[in-house]
GROMACS .gro file of C-alpha atoms in nm:
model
  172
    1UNK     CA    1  24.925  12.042   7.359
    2UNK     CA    2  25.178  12.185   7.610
    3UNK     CA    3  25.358  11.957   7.849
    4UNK     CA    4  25.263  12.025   8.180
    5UNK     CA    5  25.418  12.242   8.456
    6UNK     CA    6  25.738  12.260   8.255
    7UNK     CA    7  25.600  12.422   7.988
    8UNK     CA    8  25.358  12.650   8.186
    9UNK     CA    9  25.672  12.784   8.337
   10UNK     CA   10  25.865  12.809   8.077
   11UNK     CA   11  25.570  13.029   7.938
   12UNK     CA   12  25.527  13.245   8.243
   13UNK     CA   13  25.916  13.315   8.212
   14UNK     CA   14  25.875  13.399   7.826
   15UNK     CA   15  25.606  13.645   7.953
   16UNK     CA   16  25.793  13.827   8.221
   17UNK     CA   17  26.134  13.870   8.044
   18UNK     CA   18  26.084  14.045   7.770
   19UNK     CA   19  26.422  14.098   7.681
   20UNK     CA   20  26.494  13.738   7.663
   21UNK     CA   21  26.190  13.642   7.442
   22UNK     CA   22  26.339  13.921   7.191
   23UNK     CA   23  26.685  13.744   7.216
   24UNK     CA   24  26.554  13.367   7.175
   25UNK     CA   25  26.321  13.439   6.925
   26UNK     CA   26  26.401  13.772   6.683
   27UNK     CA   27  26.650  13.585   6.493
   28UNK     CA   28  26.414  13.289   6.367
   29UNK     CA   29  26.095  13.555   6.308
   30UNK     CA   30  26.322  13.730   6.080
   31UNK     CA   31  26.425  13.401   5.888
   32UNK     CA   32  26.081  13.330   5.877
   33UNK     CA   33  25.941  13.672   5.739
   34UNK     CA   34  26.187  13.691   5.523
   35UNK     CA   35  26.107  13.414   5.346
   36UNK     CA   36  25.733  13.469   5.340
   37UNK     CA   37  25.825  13.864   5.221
   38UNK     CA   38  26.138  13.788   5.007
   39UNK     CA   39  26.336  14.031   5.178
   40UNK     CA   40  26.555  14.057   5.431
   41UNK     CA   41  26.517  14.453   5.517
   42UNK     CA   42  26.144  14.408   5.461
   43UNK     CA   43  26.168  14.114   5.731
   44UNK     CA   44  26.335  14.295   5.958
   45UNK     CA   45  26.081  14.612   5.939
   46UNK     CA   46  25.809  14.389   6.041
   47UNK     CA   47  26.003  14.198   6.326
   48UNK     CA   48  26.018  14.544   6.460
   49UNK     CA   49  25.644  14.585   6.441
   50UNK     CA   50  25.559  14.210   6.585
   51UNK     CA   51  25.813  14.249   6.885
   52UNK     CA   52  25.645  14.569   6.960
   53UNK     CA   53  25.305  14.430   6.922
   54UNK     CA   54  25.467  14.124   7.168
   55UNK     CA   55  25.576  14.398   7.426
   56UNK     CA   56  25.201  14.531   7.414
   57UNK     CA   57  25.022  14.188   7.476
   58UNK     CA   58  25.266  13.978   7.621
   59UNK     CA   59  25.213  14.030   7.951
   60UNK     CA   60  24.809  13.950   7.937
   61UNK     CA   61  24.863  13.636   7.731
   62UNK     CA   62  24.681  13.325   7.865
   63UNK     CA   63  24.819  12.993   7.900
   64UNK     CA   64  24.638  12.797   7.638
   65UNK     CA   65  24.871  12.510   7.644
   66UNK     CA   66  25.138  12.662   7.381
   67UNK     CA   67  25.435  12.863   7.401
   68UNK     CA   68  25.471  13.221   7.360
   69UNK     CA   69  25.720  13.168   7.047
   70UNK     CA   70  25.361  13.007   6.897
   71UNK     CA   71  25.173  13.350   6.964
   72UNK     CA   72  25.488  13.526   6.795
   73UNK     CA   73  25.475  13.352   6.496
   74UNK     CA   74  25.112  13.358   6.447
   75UNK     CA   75  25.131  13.768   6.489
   76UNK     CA   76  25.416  13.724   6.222
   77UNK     CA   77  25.230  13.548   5.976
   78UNK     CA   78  24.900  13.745   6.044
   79UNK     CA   79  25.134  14.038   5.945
   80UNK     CA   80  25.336  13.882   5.652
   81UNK     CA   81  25.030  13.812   5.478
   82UNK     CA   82  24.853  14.204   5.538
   83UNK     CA   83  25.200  14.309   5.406
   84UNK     CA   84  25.139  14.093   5.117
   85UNK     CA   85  24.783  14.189   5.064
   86UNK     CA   86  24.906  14.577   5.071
   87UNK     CA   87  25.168  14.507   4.826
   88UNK     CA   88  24.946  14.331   4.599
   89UNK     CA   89  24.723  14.637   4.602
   90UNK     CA   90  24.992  14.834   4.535
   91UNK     CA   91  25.149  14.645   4.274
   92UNK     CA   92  24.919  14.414   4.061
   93UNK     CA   93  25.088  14.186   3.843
   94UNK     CA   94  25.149  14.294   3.513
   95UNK     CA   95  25.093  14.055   3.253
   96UNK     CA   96  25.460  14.064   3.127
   97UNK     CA   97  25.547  13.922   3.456
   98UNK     CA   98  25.458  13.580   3.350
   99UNK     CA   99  25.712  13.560   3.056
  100UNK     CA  100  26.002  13.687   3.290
  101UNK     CA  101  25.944  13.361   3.508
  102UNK     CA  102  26.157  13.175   3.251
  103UNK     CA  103  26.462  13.361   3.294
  104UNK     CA  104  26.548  13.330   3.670
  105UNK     CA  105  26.725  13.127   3.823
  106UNK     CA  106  26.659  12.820   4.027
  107UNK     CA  107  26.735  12.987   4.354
  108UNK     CA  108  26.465  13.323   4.267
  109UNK     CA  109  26.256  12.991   4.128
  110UNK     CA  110  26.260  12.816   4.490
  111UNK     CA  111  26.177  13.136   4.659
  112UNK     CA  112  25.889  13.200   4.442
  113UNK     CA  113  25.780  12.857   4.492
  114UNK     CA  114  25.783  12.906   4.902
  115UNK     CA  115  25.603  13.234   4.855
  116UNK     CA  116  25.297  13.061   4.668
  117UNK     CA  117  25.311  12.780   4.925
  118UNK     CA  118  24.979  12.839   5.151
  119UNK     CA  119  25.091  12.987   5.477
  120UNK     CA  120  25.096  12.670   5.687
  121UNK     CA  121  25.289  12.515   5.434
  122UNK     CA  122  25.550  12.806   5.444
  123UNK     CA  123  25.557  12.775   5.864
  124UNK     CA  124  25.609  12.391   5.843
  125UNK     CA  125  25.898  12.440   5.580
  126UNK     CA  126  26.071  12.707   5.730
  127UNK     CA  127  26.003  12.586   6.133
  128UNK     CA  128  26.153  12.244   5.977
  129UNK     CA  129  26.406  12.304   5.707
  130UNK     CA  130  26.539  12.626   5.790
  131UNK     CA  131  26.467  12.633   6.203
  132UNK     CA  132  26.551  12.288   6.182
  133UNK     CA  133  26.264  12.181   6.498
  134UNK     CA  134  26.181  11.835   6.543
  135UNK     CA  135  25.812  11.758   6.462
  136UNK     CA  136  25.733  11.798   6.862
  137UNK     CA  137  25.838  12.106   6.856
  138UNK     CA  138  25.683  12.222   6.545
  139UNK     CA  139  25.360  12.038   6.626
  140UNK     CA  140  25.375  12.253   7.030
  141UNK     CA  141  25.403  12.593   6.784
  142UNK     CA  142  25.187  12.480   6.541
  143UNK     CA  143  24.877  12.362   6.756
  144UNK     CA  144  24.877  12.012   6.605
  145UNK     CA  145  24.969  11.630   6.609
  146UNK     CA  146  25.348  11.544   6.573
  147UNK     CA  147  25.174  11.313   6.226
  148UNK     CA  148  24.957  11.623   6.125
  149UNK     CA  149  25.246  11.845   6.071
  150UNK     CA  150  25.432  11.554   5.947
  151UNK     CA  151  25.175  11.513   5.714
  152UNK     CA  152  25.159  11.875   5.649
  153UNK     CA  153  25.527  11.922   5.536
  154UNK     CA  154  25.475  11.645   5.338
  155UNK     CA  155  25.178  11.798   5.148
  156UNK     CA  156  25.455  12.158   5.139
  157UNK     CA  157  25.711  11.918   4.963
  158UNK     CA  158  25.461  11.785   4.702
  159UNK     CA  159  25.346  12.140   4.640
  160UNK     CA  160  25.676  12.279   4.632
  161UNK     CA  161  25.788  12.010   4.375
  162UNK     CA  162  25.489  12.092   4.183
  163UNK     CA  163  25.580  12.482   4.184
  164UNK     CA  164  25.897  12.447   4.072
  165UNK     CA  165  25.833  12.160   3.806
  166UNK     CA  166  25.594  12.481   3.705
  167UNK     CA  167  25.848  12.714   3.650
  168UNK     CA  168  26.053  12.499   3.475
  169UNK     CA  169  26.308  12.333   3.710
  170UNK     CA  170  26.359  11.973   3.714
  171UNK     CA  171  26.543  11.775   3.999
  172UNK     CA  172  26.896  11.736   3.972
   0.00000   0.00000   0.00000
């Protein structure tokens, strides 16, 4: 899915400056586990731990036709959802938790809703809405057709709606 010599080198450069990958790409893997985690200080515990996981395999990644920012995320997701998994262990939901749905507000509401979203959903949303990539790029991160992850954030909008419509708020 790559595109050719440019992107191979582009790759190879990723994977012999580290310092650069950190400064392209820390910003947007925090935005991204932050929204998966719902916290920003969470988010940025965890960026630690995936940049030094990138530091330790970087350099003996193959070329598989994507770029390295598609390995990162894929660590970053692999680790969002162990963090959530650990969490859920160490909290389980109370039921009481249910009736205090009803008195957030729409903007806790949406960021429920993206949390329940299945994790491609959440990558397509966020690599889309809040990254703001064109569908080439998301589809190069992504491993898939420009119309699959079309296709696939259209899917995250319908489940989205159907979230929030569950929790009680209605379009404006």
């Amino acid at each position: 899915m790559g595109e050719g010599p440019d992107a191979y080198r582009a790759f190879r450069r990723e994977q012999g400056d580290f310092e650069a990958l950190f400064r392209a790409h820390y910003p947007e893997i925090v935005r991204y586990l932050a929204a998966r985690l719902g916290s920003r200080d969470d988010a940025l515990e965890l960026a630690s731990e995936v940049f030094t996981e990138a530091w330790r395999r970087v350099p003996g990644l193959q070329w598989r036709g994507r770029p390295v920012r598609a390995w990162l995320y894929r660590v970053a997701g692999n680790m969002a959802a162990d963090e959530l998994k650990r969490r859920g262990r160490l909290m389980p939901l109370r039921q009481d938790d249910v009736a205090v749905a009803d008195e957030i507000d729409t903007r806790l509401a949406l960021a429920g809703a993206l949390r329940s979203l299945a994790p491609d959903h959440q990558l397509v949303v966020h690599l889309r809405l809040v990254e703001g990539l064109p569908f080439d790029d998301i589809a190069r991160i992504m491993n898939r057709s420009v119309g699959a992850c079309q296709m696939l954030m259209l899917r995250a909008a319908r489940a989205l709606r159907a979230a929030l419509e569950a929790e009680g708020v209605r379009r404006a």
